Amino acid sequence: MNHTHKNINEIKSWLTDNSEKVKLDISNSKCNKWENWLEDKATHIYPCVCSNREQNCIFIETYYQLDRVIQLHQKKEYFKILVQEYKQISSDKIALSEWFNKNKKLASELAFDTEISIMLELEPYKTSKIKLNENEFKNIIELQNIFNELEYNQIINS
C-alpha cells in the first residue's frame, strides 16, 4: 500500500498535465461508465468491480477522485458561509431544522474524506492511498461534522 501526500496546487497541476491522457484512456477503456462521466461531470460513479483492474482504469479513477476533490475545494467559500449561517442559528431549533432541510441534498453529496483510496487489486485486496492536507479542507470537514451531528440528532429525536 503506497501513501502519497498531495496539496491543492499539486493536484491541480497533475489534473492539468493529465487532462488529455485521461480523455484518451477513457475512449480506450472497457469501462463505459467513464464516458458518461466525461459528458456529465455530475454523474455518480460506482466503484469498479473488475477483479483484474487495468492500469488505465486505475489512472482514470485516480483522476476522477482528484477532480472531485478540486470541485469540492472550489466551493470552500460557500461551505464557509453555510458554517457561519449554522453558527448563527445553532440554538434556534426551528431555524436549524429549516436550514438542515434546505441543505439536506448537499449533505448527501458531501461524501468527503481526507484520504482517498484507489483499489488496485480485488484479490489480494490492494489499494493506493492519497492523503490530502486537512487544513485546505477545514470548511468542508466542519460542515460535514455539522451535517453528521444534525442527522444523528434527528435519528435520536425522531
mmCIF file with all atom_site columns, C-alpha atoms in Angstrom:
data_model
loop_
_atom_site.group_PDB
_atom_site.id
_atom_site.type_symbol
_atom_site.label_atom_id
_atom_site.label_alt_id
_atom_site.label_comp_id
_atom_site.label_asym_id
_atom_site.label_entity_id
_atom_site.label_seq_id
_atom_site.pdbx_PDB_ins_code
_atom_site.Cartn_x
_atom_site.Cartn_y
_atom_site.Cartn_z
_atom_site.occupancy
_atom_site.B_iso_or_equiv
_atom_site.pdbx_formal_charge
_atom_site.auth_seq_id
_atom_site.auth_comp_id
_atom_site.auth_asym_id
_atom_site.auth_atom_id
_atom_site.pdbx_PDB_model_num
ATOM 1   C CA . MET A 1 1   ? 0.000   0.000   0.000   1.00 0.00 ? 1   MET A CA 1
ATOM 2   C CA . ASN A 1 2   ? 1.590   3.256   -1.013  1.00 0.00 ? 2   ASN A CA 1
ATOM 3   C CA . HIS A 1 3   ? 0.737   6.627   0.514   1.00 0.00 ? 3   HIS A CA 1
ATOM 4   C CA . THR A 1 4   ? 1.202   9.929   -1.207  1.00 0.00 ? 4   THR A CA 1
ATOM 5   C CA . HIS A 1 5   ? 0.505   13.337  0.286   1.00 0.00 ? 5   HIS A CA 1
ATOM 6   C CA . LYS A 1 6   ? -0.927  15.966  -2.021  1.00 0.00 ? 6   LYS A CA 1
ATOM 7   C CA . ASN A 1 7   ? -1.834  19.586  -1.633  1.00 0.00 ? 7   ASN A CA 1
ATOM 8   C CA . ILE A 1 8   ? -4.307  21.504  -3.799  1.00 0.00 ? 8   ILE A CA 1
ATOM 9   C CA . ASN A 1 9   ? -1.719  23.033  -6.118  1.00 0.00 ? 9   ASN A CA 1
ATOM 10  C CA . GLU A 1 10  ? -0.076  19.671  -6.787  1.00 0.00 ? 10  GLU A CA 1
ATOM 11  C CA . ILE A 1 11  ? -3.465  18.137  -7.540  1.00 0.00 ? 11  ILE A CA 1
ATOM 12  C CA . LYS A 1 12  ? -4.459  20.977  -9.881  1.00 0.00 ? 12  LYS A CA 1
ATOM 13  C CA . SER A 1 13  ? -1.231  20.753  -11.868 1.00 0.00 ? 13  SER A CA 1
ATOM 14  C CA . TRP A 1 14  ? -1.458  16.953  -12.035 1.00 0.00 ? 14  TRP A CA 1
ATOM 15  C CA . LEU A 1 15  ? -5.035  17.199  -13.363 1.00 0.00 ? 15  LEU A CA 1
ATOM 16  C CA . THR A 1 16  ? -3.968  19.793  -15.941 1.00 0.00 ? 16  THR A CA 1
ATOM 17  C CA . ASP A 1 17  ? -0.974  17.703  -17.028 1.00 0.00 ? 17  ASP A CA 1
ATOM 18  C CA . ASN A 1 18  ? -3.141  14.613  -17.448 1.00 0.00 ? 18  ASN A CA 1
ATOM 19  C CA . SER A 1 19  ? -6.350  16.066  -18.901 1.00 0.00 ? 19  SER A CA 1
ATOM 20  C CA . GLU A 1 20  ? -5.593  14.838  -22.429 1.00 0.00 ? 20  GLU A CA 1
ATOM 21  C CA . LYS A 1 21  ? -4.317  11.445  -21.293 1.00 0.00 ? 21  LYS A CA 1
ATOM 22  C CA . VAL A 1 22  ? -7.478  10.810  -19.287 1.00 0.00 ? 22  VAL A CA 1
ATOM 23  C CA . LYS A 1 23  ? -9.695  11.523  -22.319 1.00 0.00 ? 23  LYS A CA 1
ATOM 24  C CA . LEU A 1 24  ? -7.632  9.144   -24.415 1.00 0.00 ? 24  LEU A CA 1
ATOM 25  C CA . ASP A 1 25  ? -7.704  6.440   -21.734 1.00 0.00 ? 25  ASP A CA 1
ATOM 26  C CA . ILE A 1 26  ? -11.450 6.841   -21.328 1.00 0.00 ? 26  ILE A CA 1
ATOM 27  C CA . SER A 1 27  ? -12.021 6.358   -25.049 1.00 0.00 ? 27  SER A CA 1
ATOM 28  C CA . ASN A 1 28  ? -9.861  3.199   -24.931 1.00 0.00 ? 28  ASN A CA 1
ATOM 29  C CA . SER A 1 29  ? -11.285 1.855   -21.686 1.00 0.00 ? 29  SER A CA 1
ATOM 30  C CA . LYS A 1 30  ? -13.657 -1.108  -21.490 1.00 0.00 ? 30  LYS A CA 1
ATOM 31  C CA . CYS A 1 31  ? -15.454 0.597   -18.601 1.00 0.00 ? 31  CYS A CA 1
ATOM 32  C CA . ASN A 1 32  ? -18.073 2.705   -20.370 1.00 0.00 ? 32  ASN A CA 1
ATOM 33  C CA . LYS A 1 33  ? -19.103 4.403   -17.112 1.00 0.00 ? 33  LYS A CA 1
ATOM 34  C CA . TRP A 1 34  ? -16.219 6.827   -17.615 1.00 0.00 ? 34  TRP A CA 1
ATOM 35  C CA . GLU A 1 35  ? -17.605 8.045   -20.939 1.00 0.00 ? 35  GLU A CA 1
ATOM 36  C CA . ASN A 1 36  ? -20.777 9.106   -19.122 1.00 0.00 ? 36  ASN A CA 1
ATOM 37  C CA . TRP A 1 37  ? -18.737 10.928  -16.524 1.00 0.00 ? 37  TRP A CA 1
ATOM 38  C CA . LEU A 1 38  ? -16.772 12.859  -19.172 1.00 0.00 ? 38  LEU A CA 1
ATOM 39  C CA . GLU A 1 39  ? -20.037 14.023  -20.741 1.00 0.00 ? 39  GLU A CA 1
ATOM 40  C CA . ASP A 1 40  ? -21.666 14.892  -17.451 1.00 0.00 ? 40  ASP A CA 1
ATOM 41  C CA . LYS A 1 41  ? -19.342 15.510  -14.518 1.00 0.00 ? 41  LYS A CA 1
ATOM 42  C CA . ALA A 1 42  ? -22.347 15.274  -12.168 1.00 0.00 ? 42  ALA A CA 1
ATOM 43  C CA . THR A 1 43  ? -22.810 11.569  -12.963 1.00 0.00 ? 43  THR A CA 1
ATOM 44  C CA . HIS A 1 44  ? -22.342 9.409   -9.901  1.00 0.00 ? 44  HIS A CA 1
ATOM 45  C CA . ILE A 1 45  ? -19.600 6.855   -10.499 1.00 0.00 ? 45  ILE A CA 1
ATOM 46  C CA . TYR A 1 46  ? -19.877 3.495   -8.803  1.00 0.00 ? 46  TYR A CA 1
ATOM 47  C CA . PRO A 1 47  ? -16.744 1.753   -7.573  1.00 0.00 ? 47  PRO A CA 1
ATOM 48  C CA . CYS A 1 48  ? -15.041 -0.517  -10.066 1.00 0.00 ? 48  CYS A CA 1
ATOM 49  C CA . VAL A 1 49  ? -15.878 -4.189  -9.635  1.00 0.00 ? 49  VAL A CA 1
ATOM 50  C CA . CYS A 1 50  ? -13.420 -5.629  -12.154 1.00 0.00 ? 50  CYS A CA 1
ATOM 51  C CA . SER A 1 51  ? -11.465 -8.385  -10.411 1.00 0.00 ? 51  SER A CA 1
ATOM 52  C CA . ASN A 1 52  ? -8.469  -7.578  -12.568 1.00 0.00 ? 52  ASN A CA 1
ATOM 53  C CA . ARG A 1 53  ? -8.053  -3.827  -12.841 1.00 0.00 ? 53  ARG A CA 1
ATOM 54  C CA . GLU A 1 54  ? -6.436  -2.342  -15.908 1.00 0.00 ? 54  GLU A CA 1
ATOM 55  C CA . GLN A 1 55  ? -3.783  0.318   -15.363 1.00 0.00 ? 55  GLN A CA 1
ATOM 56  C CA . ASN A 1 56  ? -5.760  2.854   -17.367 1.00 0.00 ? 56  ASN A CA 1
ATOM 57  C CA . CYS A 1 57  ? -8.850  2.246   -15.259 1.00 0.00 ? 57  CYS A CA 1
ATOM 58  C CA . ILE A 1 58  ? -6.832  2.864   -12.073 1.00 0.00 ? 58  ILE A CA 1
ATOM 59  C CA . PHE A 1 59  ? -5.437  6.035   -13.636 1.00 0.00 ? 59  PHE A CA 1
ATOM 60  C CA . ILE A 1 60  ? -8.910  7.243   -14.692 1.00 0.00 ? 60  ILE A CA 1
ATOM 61  C CA . GLU A 1 61  ? -10.336 6.611   -11.240 1.00 0.00 ? 61  GLU A CA 1
ATOM 62  C CA . THR A 1 62  ? -7.448  8.491   -9.634  1.00 0.00 ? 62  THR A CA 1
ATOM 63  C CA . TYR A 1 63  ? -8.145  11.394  -11.994 1.00 0.00 ? 63  TYR A CA 1
ATOM 64  C CA . TYR A 1 64  ? -11.873 11.235  -11.221 1.00 0.00 ? 64  TYR A CA 1
ATOM 65  C CA . GLN A 1 65  ? -11.321 11.216  -7.445  1.00 0.00 ? 65  GLN A CA 1
ATOM 66  C CA . LEU A 1 66  ? -8.883  14.120  -7.561  1.00 0.00 ? 66  LEU A CA 1
ATOM 67  C CA . ASP A 1 67  ? -11.121 16.093  -9.913  1.00 0.00 ? 67  ASP A CA 1
ATOM 68  C CA . ARG A 1 68  ? -13.960 15.638  -7.423  1.00 0.00 ? 68  ARG A CA 1
ATOM 69  C CA . VAL A 1 69  ? -11.711 16.937  -4.623  1.00 0.00 ? 69  VAL A CA 1
ATOM 70  C CA . ILE A 1 70  ? -10.953 20.080  -6.644  1.00 0.00 ? 70  ILE A CA 1
ATOM 71  C CA . GLN A 1 71  ? -14.668 20.605  -7.373  1.00 0.00 ? 71  GLN A CA 1
ATOM 72  C CA . LEU A 1 72  ? -15.355 20.487  -3.636  1.00 0.00 ? 72  LEU A CA 1
ATOM 73  C CA . HIS A 1 73  ? -12.399 22.714  -2.826  1.00 0.00 ? 73  HIS A CA 1
ATOM 74  C CA . GLN A 1 74  ? -13.684 25.370  -5.240  1.00 0.00 ? 74  GLN A CA 1
ATOM 75  C CA . LYS A 1 75  ? -16.836 25.620  -3.129  1.00 0.00 ? 75  LYS A CA 1
ATOM 76  C CA . LYS A 1 76  ? -14.923 26.290  0.084   1.00 0.00 ? 76  LYS A CA 1
ATOM 77  C CA . GLU A 1 77  ? -16.208 29.885  0.401   1.00 0.00 ? 77  GLU A CA 1
ATOM 78  C CA . TYR A 1 78  ? -19.778 28.639  0.010   1.00 0.00 ? 78  TYR A CA 1
ATOM 79  C CA . PHE A 1 79  ? -19.170 25.969  2.670   1.00 0.00 ? 79  PHE A CA 1
ATOM 80  C CA . LYS A 1 80  ? -17.716 28.641  4.954   1.00 0.00 ? 80  LYS A CA 1
ATOM 81  C CA . ILE A 1 81  ? -20.904 30.718  4.584   1.00 0.00 ? 81  ILE A CA 1
ATOM 82  C CA . LEU A 1 82  ? -23.042 27.681  5.442   1.00 0.00 ? 82  LEU A CA 1
ATOM 83  C CA . VAL A 1 83  ? -20.960 27.039  8.565   1.00 0.00 ? 83  VAL A CA 1
ATOM 84  C CA . GLN A 1 84  ? -21.387 30.702  9.601   1.00 0.00 ? 84  GLN A CA 1
ATOM 85  C CA . GLU A 1 85  ? -25.154 30.504  8.969   1.00 0.00 ? 85  GLU A CA 1
ATOM 86  C CA . TYR A 1 86  ? -25.293 27.390  11.128  1.00 0.00 ? 86  TYR A CA 1
ATOM 87  C CA . LYS A 1 87  ? -23.385 29.053  13.980  1.00 0.00 ? 87  LYS A CA 1
ATOM 88  C CA . GLN A 1 88  ? -25.796 31.989  13.982  1.00 0.00 ? 88  GLN A CA 1
ATOM 89  C CA . ILE A 1 89  ? -28.873 29.774  14.350  1.00 0.00 ? 89  ILE A CA 1
ATOM 90  C CA . SER A 1 90  ? -27.474 26.775  16.226  1.00 0.00 ? 90  SER A CA 1
ATOM 91  C CA . SER A 1 91  ? -29.548 27.484  19.341  1.00 0.00 ? 91  SER A CA 1
ATOM 92  C CA . ASP A 1 92  ? -32.799 28.015  17.405  1.00 0.00 ? 92  ASP A CA 1
ATOM 93  C CA . LYS A 1 93  ? -34.328 24.567  16.849  1.00 0.00 ? 93  LYS A CA 1
ATOM 94  C CA . ILE A 1 94  ? -36.863 25.685  14.223  1.00 0.00 ? 94  ILE A CA 1
ATOM 95  C CA . ALA A 1 95  ? -34.387 27.734  12.180  1.00 0.00 ? 95  ALA A CA 1
ATOM 96  C CA . LEU A 1 96  ? -31.906 24.892  12.470  1.00 0.00 ? 96  LEU A CA 1
ATOM 97  C CA . SER A 1 97  ? -34.412 22.382  11.173  1.00 0.00 ? 97  SER A CA 1
ATOM 98  C CA . GLU A 1 98  ? -35.228 24.663  8.204   1.00 0.00 ? 98  GLU A CA 1
ATOM 99  C CA . TRP A 1 99  ? -31.523 25.185  7.495   1.00 0.00 ? 99  TRP A CA 1
ATOM 100 C CA . PHE A 1 100 ? -30.888 21.451  7.602   1.00 0.00 ? 100 PHE A CA 1
ATOM 101 C CA . ASN A 1 101 ? -33.815 20.626  5.294   1.00 0.00 ? 101 ASN A CA 1
ATOM 102 C CA . LYS A 1 102 ? -32.684 23.303  2.832   1.00 0.00 ? 102 LYS A CA 1
ATOM 103 C CA . ASN A 1 103 ? -29.178 21.810  2.735   1.00 0.00 ? 103 ASN A CA 1
ATOM 104 C CA . LYS A 1 104 ? -30.084 18.127  3.007   1.00 0.00 ? 104 LYS A CA 1
ATOM 105 C CA . LYS A 1 105 ? -29.310 17.380  -0.642  1.00 0.00 ? 105 LYS A CA 1
ATOM 106 C CA . LEU A 1 106 ? -25.841 18.889  -0.235  1.00 0.00 ? 106 LEU A CA 1
ATOM 107 C CA . ALA A 1 107 ? -25.306 16.828  2.918   1.00 0.00 ? 107 ALA A CA 1
ATOM 108 C CA . SER A 1 108 ? -25.913 13.615  0.980   1.00 0.00 ? 108 SER A CA 1
ATOM 109 C CA . GLU A 1 109 ? -23.478 14.654  -1.777  1.00 0.00 ? 109 GLU A CA 1
ATOM 110 C CA . LEU A 1 110 ? -20.743 15.710  0.594   1.00 0.00 ? 110 LEU A CA 1
ATOM 111 C CA . ALA A 1 111 ? -19.029 12.352  0.974   1.00 0.00 ? 111 ALA A CA 1
ATOM 112 C CA . PHE A 1 112 ? -15.566 13.638  1.693   1.00 0.00 ? 112 PHE A CA 1
ATOM 113 C CA . ASP A 1 113 ? -12.553 12.048  3.291   1.00 0.00 ? 113 ASP A CA 1
ATOM 114 C CA . THR A 1 114 ? -9.031  13.433  3.610   1.00 0.00 ? 114 THR A CA 1
ATOM 115 C CA . GLU A 1 115 ? -7.753  10.038  2.497   1.00 0.00 ? 115 GLU A CA 1
ATOM 116 C CA . ILE A 1 116 ? -8.632  8.780   -0.975  1.00 0.00 ? 116 ILE A CA 1
ATOM 117 C CA . SER A 1 117 ? -8.376  5.029   -1.573  1.00 0.00 ? 117 SER A CA 1
ATOM 118 C CA . ILE A 1 118 ? -7.987  3.661   -5.073  1.00 0.00 ? 118 ILE A CA 1
ATOM 119 C CA . MET A 1 119 ? -8.416  -0.085  -5.417  1.00 0.00 ? 119 MET A CA 1
ATOM 120 C CA . LEU A 1 120 ? -5.523  -1.647  -7.322  1.00 0.00 ? 120 LEU A CA 1
ATOM 121 C CA . GLU A 1 121 ? -6.469  -5.303  -6.944  1.00 0.00 ? 121 GLU A CA 1
ATOM 122 C CA . LEU A 1 122 ? -9.540  -7.061  -5.610  1.00 0.00 ? 122 LEU A CA 1
ATOM 123 C CA . GLU A 1 123 ? -7.801  -10.272 -4.563  1.00 0.00 ? 123 GLU A CA 1
ATOM 124 C CA . PRO A 1 124 ? -5.487  -9.956  -2.761  1.00 0.00 ? 124 PRO A CA 1
ATOM 125 C CA . TYR A 1 125 ? -7.024  -6.607  -1.845  1.00 0.00 ? 125 TYR A CA 1
ATOM 126 C CA . LYS A 1 126 ? -4.589  -3.786  -2.543  1.00 0.00 ? 126 LYS A CA 1
ATOM 127 C CA . THR A 1 127 ? -5.132  -0.058  -2.531  1.00 0.00 ? 127 THR A CA 1
ATOM 128 C CA . SER A 1 128 ? -3.215  3.077   -3.204  1.00 0.00 ? 128 SER A CA 1
ATOM 129 C CA . LYS A 1 129 ? -3.872  5.972   -0.828  1.00 0.00 ? 129 LYS A CA 1
ATOM 130 C CA . ILE A 1 130 ? -3.681  9.696   -1.391  1.00 0.00 ? 130 ILE A CA 1
ATOM 131 C CA . LYS A 1 131 ? -3.646  11.868  1.732   1.00 0.00 ? 131 LYS A CA 1
ATOM 132 C CA . LEU A 1 132 ? -4.995  15.390  1.447   1.00 0.00 ? 132 LEU A CA 1
ATOM 133 C CA . ASN A 1 133 ? -3.957  18.362  3.532   1.00 0.00 ? 133 ASN A CA 1
ATOM 134 C CA . GLU A 1 134 ? -6.710  18.748  6.155   1.00 0.00 ? 134 GLU A CA 1
ATOM 135 C CA . ASN A 1 135 ? -6.092  22.481  6.543   1.00 0.00 ? 135 ASN A CA 1
ATOM 136 C CA . GLU A 1 136 ? -7.075  23.058  2.920   1.00 0.00 ? 136 GLU A CA 1
ATOM 137 C CA . PHE A 1 137 ? -10.448 21.426  3.557   1.00 0.00 ? 137 PHE A CA 1
ATOM 138 C CA . LYS A 1 138 ? -11.372 22.631  7.017   1.00 0.00 ? 138 LYS A CA 1
ATOM 139 C CA . ASN A 1 139 ? -14.659 24.253  5.870   1.00 0.00 ? 139 ASN A CA 1
ATOM 140 C CA . ILE A 1 140 ? -15.808 21.042  4.209   1.00 0.00 ? 140 ILE A CA 1
ATOM 141 C CA . ILE A 1 141 ? -14.776 18.935  7.208   1.00 0.00 ? 141 ILE A CA 1
ATOM 142 C CA . GLU A 1 142 ? -16.539 21.302  9.619   1.00 0.00 ? 142 GLU A CA 1
ATOM 143 C CA . LEU A 1 143 ? -19.695 21.337  7.506   1.00 0.00 ? 143 LEU A CA 1
ATOM 144 C CA . GLN A 1 144 ? -19.642 17.566  7.223   1.00 0.00 ? 144 GLN A CA 1
ATOM 145 C CA . ASN A 1 145 ? -19.344 17.269  11.005  1.00 0.00 ? 145 ASN A CA 1
ATOM 146 C CA . ILE A 1 146 ? -22.322 19.619  11.430  1.00 0.00 ? 146 ILE A CA 1
ATOM 147 C CA . PHE A 1 147 ? -24.429 17.575  8.993   1.00 0.00 ? 147 PHE A CA 1
ATOM 148 C CA . ASN A 1 148 ? -23.452 14.314  10.697  1.00 0.00 ? 148 ASN A CA 1
ATOM 149 C CA . GLU A 1 149 ? -24.334 15.701  14.106  1.00 0.00 ? 149 GLU A CA 1
ATOM 150 C CA . LEU A 1 150 ? -27.692 17.041  12.902  1.00 0.00 ? 150 LEU A CA 1
ATOM 151 C CA . GLU A 1 151 ? -28.540 13.771  11.148  1.00 0.00 ? 151 GLU A CA 1
ATOM 152 C CA . TYR A 1 152 ? -27.568 11.838  14.257  1.00 0.00 ? 152 TYR A CA 1
ATOM 153 C CA . ASN A 1 153 ? -29.710 14.113  16.466  1.00 0.00 ? 153 ASN A CA 1
ATOM 154 C CA . GLN A 1 154 ? -32.630 13.783  14.060  1.00 0.00 ? 154 GLN A CA 1
ATOM 155 C CA . ILE A 1 155 ? -32.446 9.989   14.245  1.00 0.00 ? 155 ILE A CA 1
ATOM 156 C CA . ILE A 1 156 ? -32.174 10.100  18.034  1.00 0.00 ? 156 ILE A CA 1
ATOM 157 C CA . ASN A 1 157 ? -35.038 12.589  18.461  1.00 0.00 ? 157 ASN A CA 1
ATOM 158 C CA . SER A 1 158 ? -37.484 11.217  15.904  1.00 0.00 ? 158 SER A CA 1
#
